[in-house]
PDB file of C-alpha atoms in Angstrom:
ATOM      1  CA  UNK R 242      -2.800   7.374   0.394  1.00 65.00           C
ATOM      2  CA  UNK R 243      -5.095   9.791  -1.641  1.00 80.00           C
ATOM      3  CA  UNK R 244      -3.275  10.399  -4.901  1.00 91.00           C
ATOM      4  CA  UNK R 245      -1.607   8.274  -7.764  1.00 94.00           C
ATOM      5  CA  UNK R 246       1.745  10.026  -6.457  1.00 94.00           C
ATOM      6  CA  UNK R 247       1.067   8.741  -2.930  1.00 94.00           C
ATOM      7  CA  UNK R 248       0.673   5.182  -4.397  1.00 95.00           C
ATOM      8  CA  UNK R 249       3.691   5.501  -6.586  1.00 96.00           C
ATOM      9  CA  UNK R 250       5.691   6.624  -3.527  1.00 96.00           C
ATOM     10  CA  UNK R 251       4.808   3.490  -1.597  1.00 95.00           C
ATOM     11  CA  UNK R 252       5.559   1.432  -4.468  1.00 96.00           C
ATOM     12  CA  UNK R 253       9.019   2.959  -4.756  1.00 96.00           C
ATOM     13  CA  UNK R 254       9.875   2.438  -1.350  1.00 96.00           C
ATOM     14  CA  UNK R 255       8.580  -1.331  -1.666  1.00 97.00           C
ATOM     15  CA  UNK R 256      10.699  -1.784  -4.517  1.00 97.00           C
ATOM     16  CA  UNK R 257      13.758  -0.405  -2.799  1.00 96.00           C
ATOM     17  CA  UNK R 258      13.089  -2.419   0.162  1.00 96.00           C
ATOM     18  CA  UNK R 259      12.664  -5.637  -1.975  1.00 96.00           C
ATOM     19  CA  UNK R 260      15.888  -5.441  -3.578  1.00 95.00           C
ATOM     20  CA  UNK R 261      14.585  -5.921  -6.773  1.00 96.00           C
ATOM     21  CA  UNK R 262      15.445  -3.727  -9.693  1.00 95.00           C
ATOM     22  CA  UNK R 263      12.614  -1.969 -11.785  1.00 95.00           C
ATOM     23  CA  UNK R 264      13.426  -3.994 -14.719  1.00 96.00           C
ATOM     24  CA  UNK R 265      13.026  -7.320 -12.557  1.00 97.00           C
ATOM     25  CA  UNK R 266       9.796  -6.329 -11.066  1.00 97.00           C
ATOM     26  CA  UNK R 267       8.811  -4.968 -14.622  1.00 96.00           C
ATOM     27  CA  UNK R 268       9.458  -8.237 -16.323  1.00 96.00           C
ATOM     28  CA  UNK R 269       7.955 -10.404 -13.375  1.00 96.00           C
ATOM     29  CA  UNK R 270       4.306  -8.392 -13.445  1.00 96.00           C
ATOM     30  CA  UNK R 271       4.448  -8.347 -17.290  1.00 96.00           C
ATOM     31  CA  UNK R 272       4.514  -4.419 -17.765  1.00 96.00           C
ATOM     32  CA  UNK R 273       5.684  -2.798 -20.793  1.00 96.00           C
ATOM     33  CA  UNK R 274       8.894  -0.567 -20.046  1.00 95.00           C
ATOM     34  CA  UNK R 275       6.480   2.687 -20.538  1.00 95.00           C
ATOM     35  CA  UNK R 276       3.867   1.521 -18.478  1.00 95.00           C
ATOM     36  CA  UNK R 277       6.432   0.668 -15.452  1.00 95.00           C
ATOM     37  CA  UNK R 278       7.864   4.016 -15.852  1.00 94.00           C
ATOM     38  CA  UNK R 279       4.546   5.498 -15.692  1.00 94.00           C
ATOM     39  CA  UNK R 280       3.791   3.546 -12.291  1.00 95.00           C
ATOM     40  CA  UNK R 281       6.856   4.577 -10.686  1.00 95.00           C
ATOM     41  CA  UNK R 282       6.884   8.190 -11.652  1.00 94.00           C
ATOM     42  CA  UNK R 283       3.586   8.929 -10.158  1.00 92.00           C
ATOM     43  CA  UNK R 284       2.232  11.393 -12.609  1.00 92.00           C
ATOM     44  CA  UNK R 285       0.337   9.168 -15.080  1.00 92.00           C
ATOM     45  CA  UNK R 286      -2.700   7.414 -14.077  1.00 93.00           C
ATOM     46  CA  UNK R 287      -2.611   3.598 -14.517  1.00 92.00           C
ATOM     47  CA  UNK R 288      -4.993   0.555 -14.518  1.00 95.00           C
ATOM     48  CA  UNK R 289      -6.053  -1.365 -11.457  1.00 94.00           C
ATOM     49  CA  UNK R 290      -4.903  -4.463 -12.887  1.00 96.00           C
ATOM     50  CA  UNK R 291      -1.251  -2.857 -12.935  1.00 96.00           C
ATOM     51  CA  UNK R 292      -1.645  -1.811  -9.539  1.00 96.00           C
ATOM     52  CA  UNK R 293      -2.723  -5.237  -8.363  1.00 96.00           C
ATOM     53  CA  UNK R 294       0.341  -6.931 -10.651  1.00 97.00           C
ATOM     54  CA  UNK R 295       3.141  -4.820  -9.231  1.00 97.00           C
ATOM     55  CA  UNK R 296       1.611  -5.039  -5.767  1.00 96.00           C
ATOM     56  CA  UNK R 297       1.686  -8.838  -6.051  1.00 96.00           C
ATOM     57  CA  UNK R 298       5.379  -8.847  -6.905  1.00 97.00           C
ATOM     58  CA  UNK R 299       6.334  -6.503  -4.191  1.00 97.00           C
ATOM     59  CA  UNK R 300       4.482  -8.967  -1.391  1.00 96.00           C
ATOM     60  CA  UNK R 301       1.676  -5.948  -0.774  1.00 95.00           C
ATOM     61  CA  UNK R 302      -1.889  -6.275  -0.536  1.00 94.00           C
ATOM     62  CA  UNK R 303      -4.112  -3.441  -1.707  1.00 92.00           C
ATOM     63  CA  UNK R 304      -6.784  -2.820   0.864  1.00 89.00           C
ATOM     64  CA  UNK R 305      -9.731  -0.310   0.999  1.00 87.00           C
ATOM     65  CA  UNK R 306     -10.522   1.089   4.288  1.00 83.00           C
ATOM     66  CA  UNK R 307     -13.199   3.698   5.243  1.00 84.00           C
ATOM     67  CA  UNK R 308     -11.454   6.921   5.597  1.00 81.00           C
ATOM     68  CA  UNK R 309     -12.095   6.952   9.211  1.00 79.00           C
ATOM     69  CA  UNK R 310     -10.263   3.902   9.746  1.00 76.00           C
ATOM     70  CA  UNK R 311      -7.631   5.144   7.657  1.00 74.00           C
ATOM     71  CA  UNK R 312      -7.242   8.462   9.794  1.00 74.00           C
ATOM     72  CA  UNK R 313      -7.004   6.225  12.949  1.00 72.00           C
ATOM     73  CA  UNK R 314     -10.651   7.298  14.326  1.00 70.00           C
ATOM     74  CA  UNK R 315     -12.725   4.985  16.215  1.00 62.00           C
ATOM     75  CA  UNK R 316     -15.842   3.583  14.077  1.00 60.00           C
ATOM     76  CA  UNK R 317     -18.252   3.720  16.402  1.00 62.00           C
ATOM     77  CA  UNK R 318     -16.377   2.015  19.299  1.00 60.00           C
ATOM     78  CA  UNK R 319     -15.960   3.687  22.767  1.00 58.00           C
ATOM     79  CA  UNK R 320     -13.861   1.151  24.276  1.00 60.00           C
ATOM     80  CA  UNK R 321     -10.583  -0.019  23.149  1.00 54.00           C
ATOM     81  CA  UNK R 322     -10.777  -3.201  20.862  1.00 64.00           C
ATOM     82  CA  UNK R 323      -7.632  -4.912  22.578  1.00 76.00           C
ATOM     83  CA  UNK R 324      -7.326  -4.750  26.462  1.00 76.00           C
ATOM     84  CA  UNK R 325      -4.320  -3.734  27.904  1.00 79.00           C
ATOM     85  CA  UNK R 326      -2.299  -5.329  30.687  1.00 84.00           C
ATOM     86  CA  UNK R 327      -3.021  -2.320  32.813  1.00 85.00           C
ATOM     87  CA  UNK R 328      -7.082  -2.734  32.214  1.00 81.00           C
ATOM     88  CA  UNK R 329      -6.838  -6.303  32.728  1.00 82.00           C
ATOM     89  CA  UNK R 330      -5.130  -5.823  36.241  1.00 86.00           C
ATOM     90  CA  UNK R 331      -7.524  -3.142  37.377  1.00 86.00           C
ATOM     91  CA  UNK R 332     -10.659  -5.163  36.584  1.00 82.00           C
ATOM     92  CA  UNK R 333     -12.194  -6.342  39.896  1.00 79.00           C
TER      93      UNK R 333
END
């Protein structure tokens, strides 16, 4: 995710999967009506504390990753971290 719009889209999808209404989530997270609209609209900036409250009520955990990890690039690891069954079977 690289923008507020991306984060908002992720939150909207999580809200839809949760089965909660935007109003129920707003009340559970303690947000004003306008703040909730801004979060889900994706065009207005909002506070980190708002993101944390909404994510918590949706069962999400915001995580910061190195950009390379987010792109799926190995972080200085030349071998796979998890050994596959084929790799295990080919060991002497």
